[in-house]
CSV table of C-alpha atoms in Angstrom, one decimal:
chain,number,residue,atom,x,y,z
A,1,UNK,CA,-56.0,-100.6,-41.8
A,2,UNK,CA,-55.6,-96.9,-41.2
A,3,UNK,CA,-58.4,-95.2,-39.4
A,4,UNK,CA,-59.3,-93.0,-42.3
A,5,UNK,CA,-59.6,-96.0,-44.7
A,6,UNK,CA,-62.6,-97.1,-42.7
A,7,UNK,CA,-64.4,-93.9,-43.8
A,8,UNK,CA,-63.8,-94.3,-47.5
A,9,UNK,CA,-67.5,-94.6,-48.2
A,10,UNK,CA,-68.3,-91.3,-46.6
A,11,UNK,CA,-68.0,-87.8,-48.1
A,12,UNK,CA,-65.1,-85.8,-46.6
A,13,UNK,CA,-66.0,-83.4,-43.8
A,14,UNK,CA,-65.4,-80.0,-45.1
A,15,UNK,CA,-63.7,-78.1,-42.4
A,16,UNK,CA,-62.2,-74.6,-42.2
A,17,UNK,CA,-59.6,-73.6,-39.7
A,18,UNK,CA,-59.7,-69.8,-39.1
A,19,UNK,CA,-57.1,-67.9,-37.2
A,20,UNK,CA,-55.8,-64.3,-37.2
A,21,UNK,CA,-52.4,-64.9,-38.8
A,22,UNK,CA,-49.5,-67.3,-38.8
A,23,UNK,CA,-47.1,-65.4,-36.6
A,24,UNK,CA,-45.4,-67.5,-34.0
A,25,UNK,CA,-47.6,-68.0,-31.1
A,26,UNK,CA,-49.3,-70.8,-29.1
A,27,UNK,CA,-52.6,-70.6,-31.0
A,28,UNK,CA,-51.0,-70.6,-34.4
A,29,UNK,CA,-48.8,-73.5,-33.6
A,30,UNK,CA,-51.8,-75.6,-32.4
A,31,UNK,CA,-53.7,-74.8,-35.6
A,32,UNK,CA,-50.7,-75.9,-37.7
A,33,UNK,CA,-50.6,-79.2,-35.7
A,34,UNK,CA,-54.2,-79.8,-36.4
A,35,UNK,CA,-53.6,-79.2,-40.1
A,36,UNK,CA,-50.8,-81.7,-40.0
A,37,UNK,CA,-52.5,-84.3,-37.9
A,38,UNK,CA,-56.2,-84.6,-39.0
A,39,UNK,CA,-56.9,-87.6,-41.1
A,40,UNK,CA,-57.4,-87.5,-44.9
A,41,UNK,CA,-61.1,-88.0,-44.4
A,42,UNK,CA,-61.3,-84.2,-44.0
A,43,UNK,CA,-61.3,-81.6,-46.8
A,44,UNK,CA,-59.4,-78.9,-45.0
A,45,UNK,CA,-59.2,-75.2,-45.8
A,46,UNK,CA,-57.6,-72.3,-44.0
A,47,UNK,CA,-58.7,-68.7,-43.6
A,48,UNK,CA,-57.0,-65.8,-41.9
A,49,UNK,CA,-57.4,-62.1,-41.2
A,50,UNK,CA,-53.8,-61.5,-42.3
A,51,UNK,CA,-51.8,-63.7,-44.6
A,52,UNK,CA,-48.6,-63.1,-42.7
A,53,UNK,CA,-46.1,-64.6,-40.3
A,54,UNK,CA,-43.2,-67.1,-40.4
A,55,UNK,CA,-45.5,-70.1,-40.1
A,56,UNK,CA,-47.3,-69.3,-43.4
A,57,UNK,CA,-44.6,-71.3,-45.3
A,58,UNK,CA,-45.4,-74.4,-43.3
A,59,UNK,CA,-49.1,-73.9,-44.2
A,60,UNK,CA,-48.3,-73.7,-47.9
A,61,UNK,CA,-46.1,-76.8,-47.7
A,62,UNK,CA,-49.1,-78.7,-46.3
A,63,UNK,CA,-51.0,-77.7,-49.5
A,64,UNK,CA,-53.2,-74.9,-48.0
A,65,UNK,CA,-53.4,-71.5,-49.5
A,66,UNK,CA,-55.1,-69.3,-46.8
A,67,UNK,CA,-58.2,-67.4,-47.9
A,68,UNK,CA,-57.8,-63.8,-46.5
A,69,UNK,CA,-60.7,-61.8,-44.9
A,70,UNK,CA,-58.9,-58.6,-43.7
A,71,UNK,CA,-60.2,-56.5,-40.9
A,72,UNK,CA,-59.1,-52.8,-41.2
A,73,UNK,CA,-58.8,-50.7,-38.1
A,74,UNK,CA,-61.9,-50.5,-35.9
A,75,UNK,CA,-64.4,-53.4,-35.9
A,76,UNK,CA,-67.2,-50.8,-36.2
A,77,UNK,CA,-67.0,-50.0,-39.9
A,78,UNK,CA,-68.6,-51.1,-43.1
A,79,UNK,CA,-65.6,-53.4,-44.0
A,80,UNK,CA,-66.4,-55.7,-41.1
A,81,UNK,CA,-69.9,-56.4,-42.5
A,82,UNK,CA,-68.6,-56.7,-46.0
A,83,UNK,CA,-66.1,-59.3,-44.9
A,84,UNK,CA,-68.8,-61.2,-43.0
A,85,UNK,CA,-70.9,-61.4,-46.1
A,86,UNK,CA,-68.0,-62.2,-48.3
A,87,UNK,CA,-67.0,-65.1,-46.0
A,88,UNK,CA,-70.5,-66.5,-45.9
A,89,UNK,CA,-70.6,-66.6,-49.7
A,90,UNK,CA,-67.2,-68.3,-49.7
A,91,UNK,CA,-68.4,-70.9,-47.2
A,92,UNK,CA,-71.5,-71.6,-49.2
A,93,UNK,CA,-69.5,-71.9,-52.5
A,94,UNK,CA,-67.1,-74.4,-50.9
A,95,UNK,CA,-70.0,-76.3,-49.2
A,96,UNK,CA,-68.2,-75.9,-45.8
A,97,UNK,CA,-69.9,-77.9,-43.0
A,98,UNK,CA,-67.9,-76.8,-40.0
A,99,UNK,CA,-65.7,-73.8,-39.1
A,100,UNK,CA,-63.3,-73.8,-36.1
A,101,UNK,CA,-62.3,-70.3,-35.2
A,102,UNK,CA,-59.4,-69.8,-32.8
A,103,UNK,CA,-59.2,-66.2,-31.6
A,104,UNK,CA,-61.3,-63.1,-30.8
A,105,UNK,CA,-60.9,-61.1,-33.9
A,106,UNK,CA,-61.5,-64.0,-36.3
A,107,UNK,CA,-64.6,-65.0,-34.4
A,108,UNK,CA,-66.2,-61.6,-35.1
A,109,UNK,CA,-66.3,-62.6,-38.8
A,110,UNK,CA,-66.5,-66.4,-38.6
A,111,UNK,CA,-69.4,-66.9,-36.3
A,112,UNK,CA,-72.0,-64.7,-38.1
A,113,UNK,CA,-70.6,-65.8,-41.5
A,114,UNK,CA,-71.0,-69.5,-40.6
A,115,UNK,CA,-74.6,-68.8,-39.4
A,116,UNK,CA,-75.5,-67.0,-42.6
A,117,UNK,CA,-74.0,-69.9,-44.7
A,118,UNK,CA,-75.7,-72.6,-42.7
A,119,UNK,CA,-72.4,-74.1,-41.4
A,120,UNK,CA,-71.7,-75.2,-37.9
A,121,UNK,CA,-69.1,-73.2,-36.0
A,122,UNK,CA,-66.8,-74.0,-33.0
A,123,UNK,CA,-65.2,-71.1,-31.1
A,124,UNK,CA,-61.9,-71.6,-29.4
A,125,UNK,CA,-61.6,-69.8,-26.1
A,126,UNK,CA,-57.9,-70.1,-25.2
A,127,UNK,CA,-57.3,-67.5,-22.5
A,128,UNK,CA,-59.1,-65.7,-19.7
A,129,UNK,CA,-59.8,-62.6,-21.8
A,130,UNK,CA,-57.5,-60.7,-19.5
A,131,UNK,CA,-56.3,-58.4,-22.3
A,132,UNK,CA,-59.8,-57.3,-23.4
A,133,UNK,CA,-61.7,-54.3,-22.3
A,134,UNK,CA,-65.4,-54.6,-21.2
A,135,UNK,CA,-66.9,-53.9,-24.7
A,136,UNK,CA,-64.7,-56.6,-26.3
A,137,UNK,CA,-65.4,-59.1,-23.6
A,138,UNK,CA,-69.2,-58.6,-24.1
A,139,UNK,CA,-68.8,-59.0,-27.9
A,140,UNK,CA,-66.6,-62.1,-27.5
A,141,UNK,CA,-69.2,-63.6,-25.1
A,142,UNK,CA,-71.9,-62.9,-27.6
A,143,UNK,CA,-70.0,-64.6,-30.4
A,144,UNK,CA,-69.3,-67.5,-28.1
A,145,UNK,CA,-73.0,-67.9,-27.2
A,146,UNK,CA,-73.9,-68.0,-30.9
A,147,UNK,CA,-71.5,-70.9,-31.6
A,148,UNK,CA,-72.6,-74.5,-31.8
A,149,UNK,CA,-69.8,-75.6,-29.5
A,150,UNK,CA,-66.8,-74.1,-27.6
A,151,UNK,CA,-63.4,-75.5,-27.0
A,152,UNK,CA,-61.5,-74.3,-23.9
A,153,UNK,CA,-57.9,-75.4,-23.4
A,154,UNK,CA,-58.0,-75.3,-19.6
A,155,UNK,CA,-60.5,-76.0,-16.9
A,156,UNK,CA,-60.3,-72.4,-15.6
A,157,UNK,CA,-61.5,-71.2,-18.9
A,158,UNK,CA,-64.4,-73.6,-18.9
A,159,UNK,CA,-65.4,-72.4,-15.4
A,160,UNK,CA,-65.2,-68.8,-16.6
A,161,UNK,CA,-67.6,-69.6,-19.5
A,162,UNK,CA,-70.1,-71.3,-17.2
A,163,UNK,CA,-70.0,-68.8,-14.3
A,164,UNK,CA,-69.5,-65.5,-16.0
A,165,UNK,CA,-70.9,-66.0,-19.5
A,166,UNK,CA,-73.7,-68.5,-18.7
A,167,UNK,CA,-72.8,-71.2,-21.2
A,168,UNK,CA,-74.3,-74.6,-20.5
A,169,UNK,CA,-71.7,-77.2,-19.6
A,170,UNK,CA,-72.9,-79.5,-22.5
A,171,UNK,CA,-71.6,-76.9,-25.1
A,172,UNK,CA,-68.1,-76.7,-23.7
A,173,UNK,CA,-65.2,-79.2,-24.2
A,174,UNK,CA,-61.8,-78.9,-22.6
A,175,UNK,CA,-59.1,-80.0,-24.9
A,176,UNK,CA,-55.5,-79.3,-23.7
A,177,UNK,CA,-52.9,-78.1,-26.1
A,178,UNK,CA,-50.7,-80.8,-27.6
A,179,UNK,CA,-46.9,-80.9,-27.8
A,180,UNK,CA,-44.8,-82.9,-30.3
A,181,UNK,CA,-42.3,-84.5,-27.9
A,182,UNK,CA,-40.1,-86.1,-30.5
A,183,UNK,CA,-39.8,-82.8,-32.4
A,184,UNK,CA,-39.1,-81.0,-29.1
A,185,UNK,CA,-36.4,-83.5,-28.3
A,186,UNK,CA,-34.9,-83.1,-31.8
A,187,UNK,CA,-34.8,-79.3,-31.4
A,188,UNK,CA,-33.1,-79.7,-28.0
A,189,UNK,CA,-30.5,-82.1,-29.5
A,190,UNK,CA,-29.6,-79.4,-32.0
A,191,UNK,CA,-28.0,-77.5,-29.2
A,192,UNK,CA,-27.6,-73.8,-28.5
A,193,UNK,CA,-27.8,-71.4,-31.4
A,194,UNK,CA,-26.0,-68.6,-29.5
A,195,UNK,CA,-23.7,-68.4,-26.5
A,196,UNK,CA,-25.0,-68.1,-23.0
A,197,UNK,CA,-23.6,-66.0,-20.2
A,198,UNK,CA,-21.2,-67.8,-17.9
A,199,UNK,CA,-23.1,-69.0,-14.9
A,200,UNK,CA,-20.1,-69.6,-12.8
A,201,UNK,CA,-21.6,-72.9,-11.6
A,202,UNK,CA,-24.5,-71.1,-10.0
A,203,UNK,CA,-28.0,-72.6,-10.5
A,204,UNK,CA,-30.2,-70.9,-13.1
A,205,UNK,CA,-34.0,-70.3,-13.3
A,206,UNK,CA,-35.4,-69.7,-16.8
A,207,UNK,CA,-38.5,-67.5,-17.6
A,208,UNK,CA,-39.9,-67.7,-21.1
A,209,UNK,CA,-42.5,-65.0,-21.9
A,210,UNK,CA,-43.0,-61.9,-24.0
A,211,UNK,CA,-42.4,-58.5,-22.4
A,212,UNK,CA,-45.5,-56.8,-24.0
A,213,UNK,CA,-48.0,-56.9,-21.1
A,214,UNK,CA,-47.8,-56.5,-17.3
A,215,UNK,CA,-49.7,-59.8,-16.9
A,216,UNK,CA,-46.5,-61.8,-17.1
A,217,UNK,CA,-45.2,-60.1,-13.9
A,218,UNK,CA,-41.5,-60.4,-14.5
A,219,UNK,CA,-41.2,-57.9,-11.7
A,220,UNK,CA,-42.2,-60.6,-9.1
A,221,UNK,CA,-39.4,-62.8,-10.3
A,222,UNK,CA,-36.9,-59.9,-9.9
A,223,UNK,CA,-38.2,-59.2,-6.4
A,224,UNK,CA,-37.8,-62.9,-5.5
A,225,UNK,CA,-34.3,-63.0,-6.8
A,226,UNK,CA,-33.5,-59.8,-4.7
A,227,UNK,CA,-34.8,-61.5,-1.6
A,228,UNK,CA,-32.6,-64.6,-2.2
A,229,UNK,CA,-29.5,-62.4,-2.9
A,230,UNK,CA,-30.1,-60.4,0.3
A,231,UNK,CA,-29.9,-63.6,2.3
A,232,UNK,CA,-26.9,-64.9,0.4
A,233,UNK,CA,-28.6,-67.5,-1.8
A,234,UNK,CA,-27.1,-67.5,-5.3
A,235,UNK,CA,-29.4,-68.0,-8.3
A,236,UNK,CA,-29.0,-66.7,-11.8
A,237,UNK,CA,-32.0,-66.0,-14.1
A,238,UNK,CA,-32.5,-66.1,-17.9
A,239,UNK,CA,-35.3,-63.9,-19.2
A,240,UNK,CA,-36.2,-65.2,-22.6
A,241,UNK,CA,-38.5,-63.0,-24.7
A,242,UNK,CA,-38.7,-59.4,-25.7
A,243,UNK,CA,-41.0,-56.4,-25.9
A,244,UNK,CA,-41.5,-52.8,-24.9
A,245,UNK,CA,-41.3,-53.5,-21.2
A,246,UNK,CA,-37.7,-54.9,-21.3
A,247,UNK,CA,-35.9,-51.5,-20.6
A,248,UNK,CA,-37.9,-50.9,-17.5
A,249,UNK,CA,-37.3,-54.5,-16.3
A,250,UNK,CA,-33.5,-54.1,-17.0
A,251,UNK,CA,-33.5,-50.9,-14.9
A,252,UNK,CA,-35.4,-52.7,-12.1
A,253,UNK,CA,-32.9,-55.5,-12.0
A,254,UNK,CA,-30.1,-52.9,-11.7
A,255,UNK,CA,-31.9,-50.9,-9.0
A,256,UNK,CA,-32.5,-54.1,-7.0
A,257,UNK,CA,-28.9,-55.0,-7.2
A,258,UNK,CA,-29.4,-58.3,-9.1
A,259,UNK,CA,-28.4,-57.3,-12.6
A,260,UNK,CA,-25.1,-59.3,-12.4
A,261,UNK,CA,-27.0,-62.6,-12.3
A,262,UNK,CA,-30.0,-61.6,-14.4
A,263,UNK,CA,-29.6,-62.0,-18.2
A,264,UNK,CA,-32.1,-60.7,-20.7
A,265,UNK,CA,-31.6,-63.1,-23.7
A,266,UNK,CA,-34.3,-61.5,-25.9
A,267,UNK,CA,-35.9,-63.7,-28.5
A,268,UNK,CA,-34.3,-67.1,-29.0
A,269,UNK,CA,-35.0,-69.9,-31.5
A,270,UNK,CA,-33.3,-72.5,-29.3
A,271,UNK,CA,-35.6,-72.5,-26.3
A,272,UNK,CA,-35.7,-76.4,-26.0
A,273,UNK,CA,-31.9,-76.3,-25.7
A,274,UNK,CA,-32.1,-73.4,-23.2
A,275,UNK,CA,-34.4,-75.4,-21.0
A,276,UNK,CA,-31.9,-78.2,-21.0
A,277,UNK,CA,-29.2,-75.9,-19.5
A,278,UNK,CA,-31.4,-74.5,-16.7
A,279,UNK,CA,-32.0,-75.8,-13.2
A,280,UNK,CA,-35.7,-75.1,-13.0
A,281,UNK,CA,-38.3,-72.9,-14.7
A,282,UNK,CA,-40.8,-70.3,-13.6
A,283,UNK,CA,-44.0,-68.6,-14.9
A,284,UNK,CA,-45.4,-66.0,-12.5
A,285,UNK,CA,-48.2,-64.5,-14.5
A,286,UNK,CA,-51.5,-63.1,-13.0
A,287,UNK,CA,-53.5,-64.7,-15.8
A,288,UNK,CA,-52.8,-67.5,-18.3
A,289,UNK,CA,-54.6,-69.9,-20.7
A,290,UNK,CA,-52.7,-73.1,-21.3
A,291,UNK,CA,-49.1,-72.0,-21.3
A,292,UNK,CA,-46.9,-73.5,-24.0
A,293,UNK,CA,-43.9,-72.2,-22.1
A,294,UNK,CA,-44.8,-74.3,-19.1
A,295,UNK,CA,-45.5,-77.3,-21.3
A,296,UNK,CA,-42.1,-77.0,-22.9
A,297,UNK,CA,-40.3,-76.6,-19.6
A,298,UNK,CA,-42.1,-79.8,-18.4
A,299,UNK,CA,-41.1,-81.6,-21.7
A,300,UNK,CA,-37.5,-80.7,-20.9
A,301,UNK,CA,-37.8,-82.4,-17.6
A,302,UNK,CA,-37.7,-79.3,-15.5
A,303,UNK,CA,-39.6,-78.7,-12.3
A,304,UNK,CA,-41.7,-75.6,-13.0
A,305,UNK,CA,-42.7,-73.0,-10.4
A,306,UNK,CA,-46.0,-71.5,-11.6
A,307,UNK,CA,-48.7,-69.2,-10.2
A,308,UNK,CA,-52.2,-70.6,-9.4
A,309,UNK,CA,-54.0,-68.9,-12.3
A,310,UNK,CA,-55.7,-70.1,-15.5
A,311,UNK,CA,-54.4,-73.4,-16.9
A,312,UNK,CA,-51.3,-73.6,-14.8
A,313,UNK,CA,-52.9,-75.9,-12.2
A,314,UNK,CA,-54.0,-78.2,-15.0
A,315,UNK,CA,-50.4,-78.7,-15.8
A,316,UNK,CA,-48.6,-78.5,-12.5
A,317,UNK,CA,-49.8,-80.5,-9.4
A,318,UNK,CA,-48.1,-78.8,-6.5
A,319,UNK,CA,-45.3,-80.9,-5.0
A,320,UNK,CA,-45.6,-83.6,-7.7
A,321,UNK,CA,-44.7,-82.0,-11.1
A,322,UNK,CA,-43.5,-78.7,-9.7
A,323,UNK,CA,-44.6,-76.1,-7.3
A,324,UNK,CA,-47.6,-73.7,-7.3
A,325,UNK,CA,-47.7,-70.3,-5.6
A,326,UNK,CA,-50.2,-67.5,-5.4
A,327,UNK,CA,-49.9,-64.7,-8.0
A,328,UNK,CA,-48.1,-61.4,-7.1
A,329,UNK,CA,-46.4,-63.1,-4.1
A,330,UNK,CA,-42.7,-62.8,-4.7
A,331,UNK,CA,-41.9,-64.1,-1.2
A,332,UNK,CA,-43.7,-67.3,-2.1
A,333,UNK,CA,-41.7,-67.5,-5.3
A,334,UNK,CA,-38.5,-67.1,-3.3
A,335,UNK,CA,-39.6,-69.8,-0.9
A,336,UNK,CA,-40.4,-72.2,-3.8
A,337,UNK,CA,-36.9,-71.5,-5.3
A,338,UNK,CA,-35.3,-72.2,-1.9
A,339,UNK,CA,-37.1,-75.6,-1.7
A,340,UNK,CA,-35.9,-76.7,-5.1
A,341,UNK,CA,-32.3,-75.5,-4.5
A,342,UNK,CA,-32.2,-77.2,-1.1
A,343,UNK,CA,-33.7,-80.5,-2.4
A,344,UNK,CA,-32.1,-81.3,-5.8
A,345,UNK,CA,-33.2,-84.9,-5.7
A,346,UNK,CA,-36.9,-83.9,-5.1
A,347,UNK,CA,-36.5,-81.3,-7.9
A,348,UNK,CA,-35.3,-84.0,-10.3
A,349,UNK,CA,-38.2,-86.3,-9.3
A,350,UNK,CA,-40.7,-83.5,-10.0
A,351,UNK,CA,-39.0,-82.8,-13.4
A,352,UNK,CA,-39.3,-86.5,-14.4
A,353,UNK,CA,-42.9,-86.6,-13.4
A,354,UNK,CA,-43.6,-83.4,-15.4
A,355,UNK,CA,-42.1,-84.9,-18.6
A,356,UNK,CA,-44.1,-88.1,-18.0
A,357,UNK,CA,-47.3,-86.1,-17.8
A,358,UNK,CA,-46.5,-84.4,-21.1
A,359,UNK,CA,-45.9,-87.7,-22.8
A,360,UNK,CA,-49.0,-89.3,-21.3
A,361,UNK,CA,-51.6,-86.5,-21.3
A,362,UNK,CA,-50.4,-83.7,-23.7
A,363,UNK,CA,-49.4,-85.6,-26.8
A,364,UNK,CA,-50.2,-84.3,-30.2
A,365,UNK,CA,-51.9,-87.5,-31.1
A,366,UNK,CA,-54.3,-87.1,-28.2
A,367,UNK,CA,-55.0,-83.5,-29.0
A,368,UNK,CA,-55.8,-84.3,-32.7
A,369,UNK,CA,-57.8,-87.4,-31.8
A,370,UNK,CA,-60.0,-85.4,-29.4
A,371,UNK,CA,-60.6,-82.6,-31.9
A,372,UNK,CA,-61.4,-85.2,-34.6
A,373,UNK,CA,-64.1,-86.8,-32.4
A,374,UNK,CA,-65.6,-83.4,-31.5
A,375,UNK,CA,-65.7,-82.2,-35.1
A,376,UNK,CA,-67.6,-85.3,-36.1
A,377,UNK,CA,-70.0,-84.9,-33.2
A,378,UNK,CA,-70.8,-81.2,-33.9
A,379,UNK,CA,-71.1,-81.9,-37.7
A,380,UNK,CA,-73.6,-84.7,-36.9
A,381,UNK,CA,-71.5,-87.5,-38.3
A,382,UNK,CA,-71.0,-91.0,-36.8
A,383,UNK,CA,-67.9,-91.6,-34.7
A,384,UNK,CA,-64.8,-92.6,-36.6
């Protein structure tokens, strides 16, 4: 008997998933997986600030037509209040019991609207708010305090909510992101979509991140590569991702004398296959939530070198599933690379342990099951 069949005598739980849009990003992908994975004992609806993004088609295929509550320009204008009241009326009309809101901008509407409508609301806190100014941090903290429960996707975020925002531990759950390992493997098996630069047999480190914000610290990776080249250690690098910072990073690679082995691949749709061609991976940010880039590198069986920030230590145990270094320490990055290059057997063992961790602890099934249990608890329903 399927789990949802045992609930046939119960009314479906009316749940709204609210996110900013369906552009490709970690949050949007996780929302899509929840829509796919939650049992049929839910009556699911979707709302967005902007009905846009390449993932919208997948939402429609699942039978959901997102309800749009657009924000226009500044949050401090009459339209914001109008959308809050409009959403509260929509929630009441659809007898919604629970709203799960996944990002800062959506929470500005969803939290007060849910309170006005008499619905429960869960706020997702999925990063360390490193991109927000002081005013927005205070506003986000206020919306979070108003919520019935909070989901953090990493222990570091839970600690931030307790220490800096004063939330009681009982109102916070840590639910790690989930990764569909069979789908990831299928994408990897499709192979490369575009050619890669000839590595000449030299080992390659892969870095997957956008180039929109200095928080990703691609500069530290370039400096580490320069240190290795200066001592005669050969290591190529693939920078996957794009953004306004790329020209400056390309110039830095040239100025440091490492441009020959550094390749800016821009946006790629074949990242799982790229991981399969690399020797190890790196993420050297100064702040992170739960990085899907690190999770995908682990799924590919790569040892990952990460900085000790945000959710990275939740994923990588130093010396077991990869290596952990301090942020903004390119010399430590270079040392970690030396260790993996000098000990390929140890590196392969770390990569195998990393993939095993993803399969065991970061499965989509576990992510969906944990959300399901939390939704029922917050809605005041018996366990499934």
